[in-house]
Amino acid sequence: MSCLKGLLTSCLVLASVMSWAKAVPISIDKTKVKVPEETVKEPPQSVDTGLHYDRYLREVIDFLEKDQHFREKLHNTDMEDIKQGKLAKELDFVSHHVRTKLDELKRQEVSRLRTLIKAKQDIEGGNDIAVDHQALLKQFEYLNHMNPHTFEVEDLDRLIKSATKDLENYDKERHEEFKRYEMMKEHERREHLKTLDEEDRKKEEEHYEEMKKKHADHPKVNHPGSKDQLKEVWEEADGLDPEDFDPKTFFNLHDTNGDGFFDEQELEALFTKELEKIYDPTNEEDDMVEMEEERLRMREHVMNEVDTNKDRLVSLDEFLVATKKKEFLEPDSWETLEQNQAYTEEEMREFEEHLVRQEEDLNQKAADLQKQREDLERQQEQLNAQKIELQQAVEHMERLKTQKVPSEPEMHLEGNAVPESLGHDQPPVPPEHQPLSQGHQDIPPEQQQQHDVPQNQKDLGQEHQNIAQEIQPPGHNSPHQDSPKVPLEHNVP
């Protein structure tokens, strides 16, 4: 991603708005000038800096530019004075309307930061913990958190210094990211080799070396920013005669937004022809991520040589001065990425050790999560079992309500078929004293012998005796225990 309009946007260094139409010198045949579509002059477009406060930064700049006094001071202040905070003091002379809008922008930004802090706390599970917003806002150095209501000189000074520092570290972070990318690519290649047998491993190594040689076999790459490199763009991209090369005309043709400066994006566009010599997206051996890193290296190199005031912009004057230097006319050869490995073997070893530790941590976390899952499943099973028991208990109680349940004595008597006349408190009646049934009362003894006693009556009598014996208290002898048993048929009437 291209940075902002140099430190122009990051630290409010807004270059003078030059005329969008650039004149071609009379000595150049205008019919030979091939103007690319992208050179059509349009108003400068805001470029995302990649900073987390990019929107706030751009909105502050936009409103400050609307104040005529501040805009004039901006154009007449050099980079060092801006970094030292001299421009920020001019905020006191800005119109009331602009100051009011800046106050509103700051309040919105503070509210946004507080929302982010709250969201982070919710994610980390700290919903019940009181949030000290003032303490947490200290980490955001680009505004004065002690005064969340109005935009003051200190806020502008903080914004300038923070954006300057953050964007100066931007390229360094990009290089570190690329180094990690290269080391991961090499790590995966080595791990893949471990999975192959000896024969396949040898073939893979040979293929790898062959791809490296093919990638290195390319036309000579011109030194970025040199006369040879710019003349090649002049001839191939602009369609002009190399003998007519003119640095000022070249600058005007490639200052695509017409602001009188080469920003980083415009500079990087000049290196496309050189990069196409090395990288082809259709070739297996060419990595497009490496191409963007090469583009970044070229742009940094030119900035270091040409950007004398270090504002991350190349003015026309700086460009013209650079074209008169020996480095522009007789540059050294340019070493490409394949000649400059992005990492050392020591860095590779540390990187792989870090990957091992990461894998161990992930495995431990996975094991902990699996254990938690198993515990939750067991708890769920227990809850399901308790739920079933409760449902069964409720169903049982409902059945008790809808049907009569016999009492315990009734269930006992019913199971033993004991007549109702035999209570627990009545002694048993011996058979000889039992009254005869209605059918036997008037029958003479002789006839009575002819009547068989029903078997069930005998059984019932025997059961009565057994029950009587069971319910006698200990030590109590039945009054008829020693009496001889008289058969029923010999009873005296």
Short mmCIF file of N, CA, C and O in Angstrom, two decimals, residues 122-182:
data_model
loop_
_atom_site.label_atom_id
_atom_site.label_comp_id
_atom_site.label_asym_id
_atom_site.label_seq_id
_atom_site.Cartn_x
_atom_site.Cartn_y
_atom_site.Cartn_z
N ASP A 122 -15.40 -6.24 26.27
CA ASP A 122 -16.46 -7.24 26.12
C ASP A 122 -15.90 -8.53 25.55
O ASP A 122 -16.26 -9.64 25.97
N ILE A 123 -15.01 -8.41 24.56
CA ILE A 123 -14.43 -9.60 23.93
C ILE A 123 -13.59 -10.38 24.94
O ILE A 123 -13.59 -11.62 24.96
N GLU A 124 -12.88 -9.65 25.80
CA GLU A 124 -12.00 -10.30 26.77
C GLU A 124 -12.76 -10.77 28.00
O GLU A 124 -12.16 -11.33 28.93
N GLY A 125 -14.08 -10.55 28.03
CA GLY A 125 -14.88 -11.09 29.12
C GLY A 125 -14.87 -10.28 30.38
O GLY A 125 -15.10 -10.81 31.47
N GLY A 126 -14.62 -9.00 30.30
CA GLY A 126 -14.58 -8.17 31.50
C GLY A 126 -15.79 -7.27 31.63
O GLY A 126 -15.66 -6.08 31.95
N ASN A 127 -16.98 -7.81 31.42
CA ASN A 127 -18.19 -6.98 31.43
C ASN A 127 -18.49 -6.39 32.80
O ASN A 127 -19.12 -5.34 32.91
N ASP A 128 -18.07 -7.08 33.87
CA ASP A 128 -18.39 -6.63 35.22
C ASP A 128 -17.32 -5.73 35.81
O ASP A 128 -17.42 -5.32 36.96
N ILE A 129 -16.28 -5.43 35.05
CA ILE A 129 -15.17 -4.62 35.55
C ILE A 129 -15.37 -3.18 35.12
O ILE A 129 -15.64 -2.90 33.95
N ALA A 130 -15.21 -2.25 36.05
CA ALA A 130 -15.34 -0.83 35.72
C ALA A 130 -14.17 -0.42 34.82
O ALA A 130 -13.03 -0.82 35.03
N VAL A 131 -14.49 0.39 33.81
CA VAL A 131 -13.49 0.81 32.82
C VAL A 131 -12.98 2.21 33.17
O VAL A 131 -13.77 3.14 33.31
N ASP A 132 -11.66 2.36 33.28
CA ASP A 132 -11.04 3.66 33.49
C ASP A 132 -10.65 4.19 32.11
O ASP A 132 -9.54 3.97 31.62
N HIS A 133 -11.58 4.91 31.47
CA HIS A 133 -11.34 5.37 30.11
C HIS A 133 -10.17 6.34 30.04
O HIS A 133 -9.39 6.32 29.07
N GLN A 134 -10.02 7.18 31.03
CA GLN A 134 -8.94 8.15 31.00
C GLN A 134 -7.58 7.45 30.99
O GLN A 134 -6.66 7.85 30.26
N ALA A 135 -7.45 6.40 31.79
CA ALA A 135 -6.18 5.67 31.83
C ALA A 135 -5.93 4.96 30.51
O ALA A 135 -4.79 4.94 30.01
N LEU A 136 -6.97 4.37 29.92
CA LEU A 136 -6.80 3.62 28.68
C LEU A 136 -6.57 4.55 27.49
O LEU A 136 -5.90 4.17 26.52
N LEU A 137 -7.10 5.77 27.56
CA LEU A 137 -6.92 6.70 26.46
C LEU A 137 -5.48 7.23 26.36
O LEU A 137 -5.10 7.80 25.34
N LYS A 138 -4.69 7.00 27.39
CA LYS A 138 -3.30 7.47 27.36
C LYS A 138 -2.51 6.81 26.23
O LYS A 138 -1.53 7.37 25.75
N GLN A 139 -2.91 5.59 25.86
CA GLN A 139 -2.16 4.88 24.82
C GLN A 139 -2.31 5.55 23.45
O GLN A 139 -1.52 5.31 22.55
N PHE A 140 -3.33 6.40 23.29
CA PHE A 140 -3.55 7.09 22.02
C PHE A 140 -2.89 8.46 22.12
O PHE A 140 -3.50 9.43 22.59
N GLU A 141 -1.67 8.53 21.63
CA GLU A 141 -0.85 9.72 21.83
C GLU A 141 -1.19 10.85 20.87
O GLU A 141 -0.67 11.96 21.03
N TYR A 142 -2.01 10.62 19.88
CA TYR A 142 -2.24 11.63 18.87
C TYR A 142 -3.29 12.66 19.26
O TYR A 142 -3.61 13.54 18.48
N LEU A 143 -3.84 12.55 20.48
CA LEU A 143 -4.75 13.58 20.97
C LEU A 143 -4.59 13.72 22.48
O LEU A 143 -4.09 12.83 23.16
N ASN A 144 -5.02 14.87 22.99
CA ASN A 144 -4.96 15.13 24.42
C ASN A 144 -6.22 14.58 25.08
O ASN A 144 -7.29 15.19 25.01
N HIS A 145 -6.08 13.44 25.74
CA HIS A 145 -7.25 12.77 26.31
C HIS A 145 -7.77 13.47 27.56
O HIS A 145 -8.91 13.24 27.98
N MET A 146 -6.95 14.33 28.18
CA MET A 146 -7.39 15.02 29.38
C MET A 146 -8.45 16.10 29.07
O MET A 146 -9.19 16.53 29.94
N ASN A 147 -8.49 16.51 27.82
CA ASN A 147 -9.51 17.46 27.39
C ASN A 147 -10.25 16.86 26.20
O ASN A 147 -9.86 17.06 25.05
N PRO A 148 -11.30 16.09 26.46
CA PRO A 148 -11.99 15.39 25.37
C PRO A 148 -13.00 16.25 24.60
O PRO A 148 -13.67 15.74 23.71
N HIS A 149 -13.10 17.53 24.94
CA HIS A 149 -14.19 18.34 24.39
C HIS A 149 -13.76 19.32 23.31
O HIS A 149 -14.53 19.60 22.39
N THR A 150 -12.55 19.89 23.43
CA THR A 150 -12.14 20.92 22.48
C THR A 150 -10.81 20.58 21.84
O THR A 150 -9.95 19.94 22.46
N PHE A 151 -10.64 21.00 20.61
CA PHE A 151 -9.41 20.78 19.84
C PHE A 151 -8.50 21.98 20.05
O PHE A 151 -8.82 23.09 19.63
N GLU A 152 -7.35 21.73 20.69
CA GLU A 152 -6.44 22.81 21.04
C GLU A 152 -5.11 22.67 20.30
O GLU A 152 -4.90 21.70 19.55
N VAL A 153 -4.21 23.63 20.55
CA VAL A 153 -2.88 23.61 19.92
C VAL A 153 -2.15 22.31 20.23
O VAL A 153 -1.50 21.71 19.36
N GLU A 154 -2.29 21.84 21.46
CA GLU A 154 -1.62 20.58 21.83
C GLU A 154 -2.12 19.41 21.01
O GLU A 154 -1.35 18.49 20.67
N ASP A 155 -3.40 19.39 20.68
CA ASP A 155 -3.95 18.31 19.86
C ASP A 155 -3.33 18.30 18.47
O ASP A 155 -2.99 17.24 17.94
N LEU A 156 -3.18 19.46 17.87
CA LEU A 156 -2.58 19.54 16.54
C LEU A 156 -1.11 19.13 16.59
O LEU A 156 -0.62 18.41 15.72
N ASP A 157 -0.42 19.57 17.63
CA ASP A 157 0.99 19.21 17.79
C ASP A 157 1.15 17.70 17.97
O ASP A 157 2.03 17.08 17.36
N ARG A 158 0.29 17.11 18.79
CA ARG A 158 0.34 15.65 18.99
C ARG A 158 0.04 14.90 17.69
O ARG A 158 0.68 13.89 17.39
N LEU A 159 -0.94 15.39 16.95
CA LEU A 159 -1.32 14.73 15.70
C LEU A 159 -0.17 14.74 14.70
O LEU A 159 0.12 13.74 14.04
N ILE A 160 0.52 15.88 14.59
CA ILE A 160 1.64 15.98 13.66
C ILE A 160 2.75 15.02 14.05
O ILE A 160 3.27 14.25 13.23
N LYS A 161 3.13 15.03 15.34
CA LYS A 161 4.26 14.19 15.79
C LYS A 161 3.93 12.70 15.71
O LYS A 161 4.78 11.89 15.33
N SER A 162 2.72 12.34 16.07
CA SER A 162 2.34 10.92 16.03
C SER A 162 2.32 10.39 14.60
O SER A 162 2.83 9.30 14.31
N ALA A 163 1.71 11.16 13.69
CA ALA A 163 1.65 10.71 12.30
C ALA A 163 3.04 10.62 11.69
O ALA A 163 3.34 9.69 10.93
N THR A 164 3.91 11.58 12.04
CA THR A 164 5.28 11.55 11.52
C THR A 164 6.00 10.29 11.98
O THR A 164 6.60 9.56 11.18
N LYS A 165 5.92 10.01 13.27
CA LYS A 165 6.61 8.84 13.82
C LYS A 165 6.03 7.53 13.27
O LYS A 165 6.77 6.63 12.88
N ASP A 166 4.71 7.46 13.22
CA ASP A 166 4.07 6.21 12.77
C ASP A 166 4.39 5.91 11.32
O ASP A 166 4.63 4.75 10.95
N LEU A 167 4.37 6.93 10.46
CA LEU A 167 4.64 6.68 9.05
C LEU A 167 6.12 6.43 8.78
O LEU A 167 6.47 5.74 7.82
N GLU A 168 6.98 6.98 9.62
CA GLU A 168 8.41 6.67 9.46
C GLU A 168 8.69 5.21 9.78
O GLU A 168 9.62 4.62 9.25
N ASN A 169 7.88 4.62 10.64
CA ASN A 169 8.04 3.20 10.99
C ASN A 169 7.31 2.28 10.03
O ASN A 169 7.46 1.06 10.11
N TYR A 170 6.53 2.86 9.14
CA TYR A 170 5.69 2.04 8.26
C TYR A 170 6.52 1.14 7.35
O TYR A 170 6.26 -0.06 7.22
N ASP A 171 7.55 1.71 6.69
CA ASP A 171 8.37 0.91 5.79
C ASP A 171 9.12 -0.18 6.55
O ASP A 171 9.29 -1.30 6.05
N LYS A 172 9.59 0.14 7.74
CA LYS A 172 10.30 -0.85 8.54
C LYS A 172 9.40 -2.04 8.85
O LYS A 172 9.82 -3.20 8.77
N GLU A 173 8.16 -1.77 9.20
CA GLU A 173 7.22 -2.86 9.47
C GLU A 173 6.94 -3.68 8.22
O GLU A 173 6.77 -4.90 8.30
N ARG A 174 6.87 -3.02 7.07
CA ARG A 174 6.66 -3.76 5.82
C ARG A 174 7.83 -4.70 5.54
O ARG A 174 7.64 -5.84 5.10
N HIS A 175 9.04 -4.24 5.79
CA HIS A 175 10.21 -5.10 5.57
C HIS A 175 10.19 -6.31 6.51
O HIS A 175 10.52 -7.43 6.10
N GLU A 176 9.81 -6.08 7.75
CA GLU A 176 9.74 -7.19 8.72
C GLU A 176 8.67 -8.20 8.31
O GLU A 176 8.87 -9.41 8.45
N GLU A 177 7.58 -7.69 7.81
CA GLU A 177 6.51 -8.59 7.36
C GLU A 177 6.98 -9.43 6.17
O GLU A 177 6.69 -10.64 6.08
N PHE A 178 7.71 -8.81 5.26
CA PHE A 178 8.23 -9.55 4.11
C PHE A 178 9.25 -10.60 4.55
O PHE A 178 9.27 -11.72 4.03
N LYS A 179 10.08 -10.27 5.51
CA LYS A 179 11.07 -11.23 6.01
C LYS A 179 10.37 -12.46 6.60
O LYS A 179 10.78 -13.59 6.35
N ARG A 180 9.32 -12.23 7.36
CA ARG A 180 8.57 -13.36 7.92
C ARG A 180 7.95 -14.20 6.81
O ARG A 180 7.90 -15.43 6.89
N TYR A 181 7.48 -13.53 5.76
CA TYR A 181 6.89 -14.25 4.62
C TYR A 181 7.94 -15.16 3.97
O TYR A 181 7.66 -16.34 3.67
N GLU A 182 9.14 -14.64 3.74
CA GLU A 182 10.19 -15.42 3.11
C GLU A 182 10.63 -16.59 3.98
O GLU A 182 10.86 -17.70 3.48
#
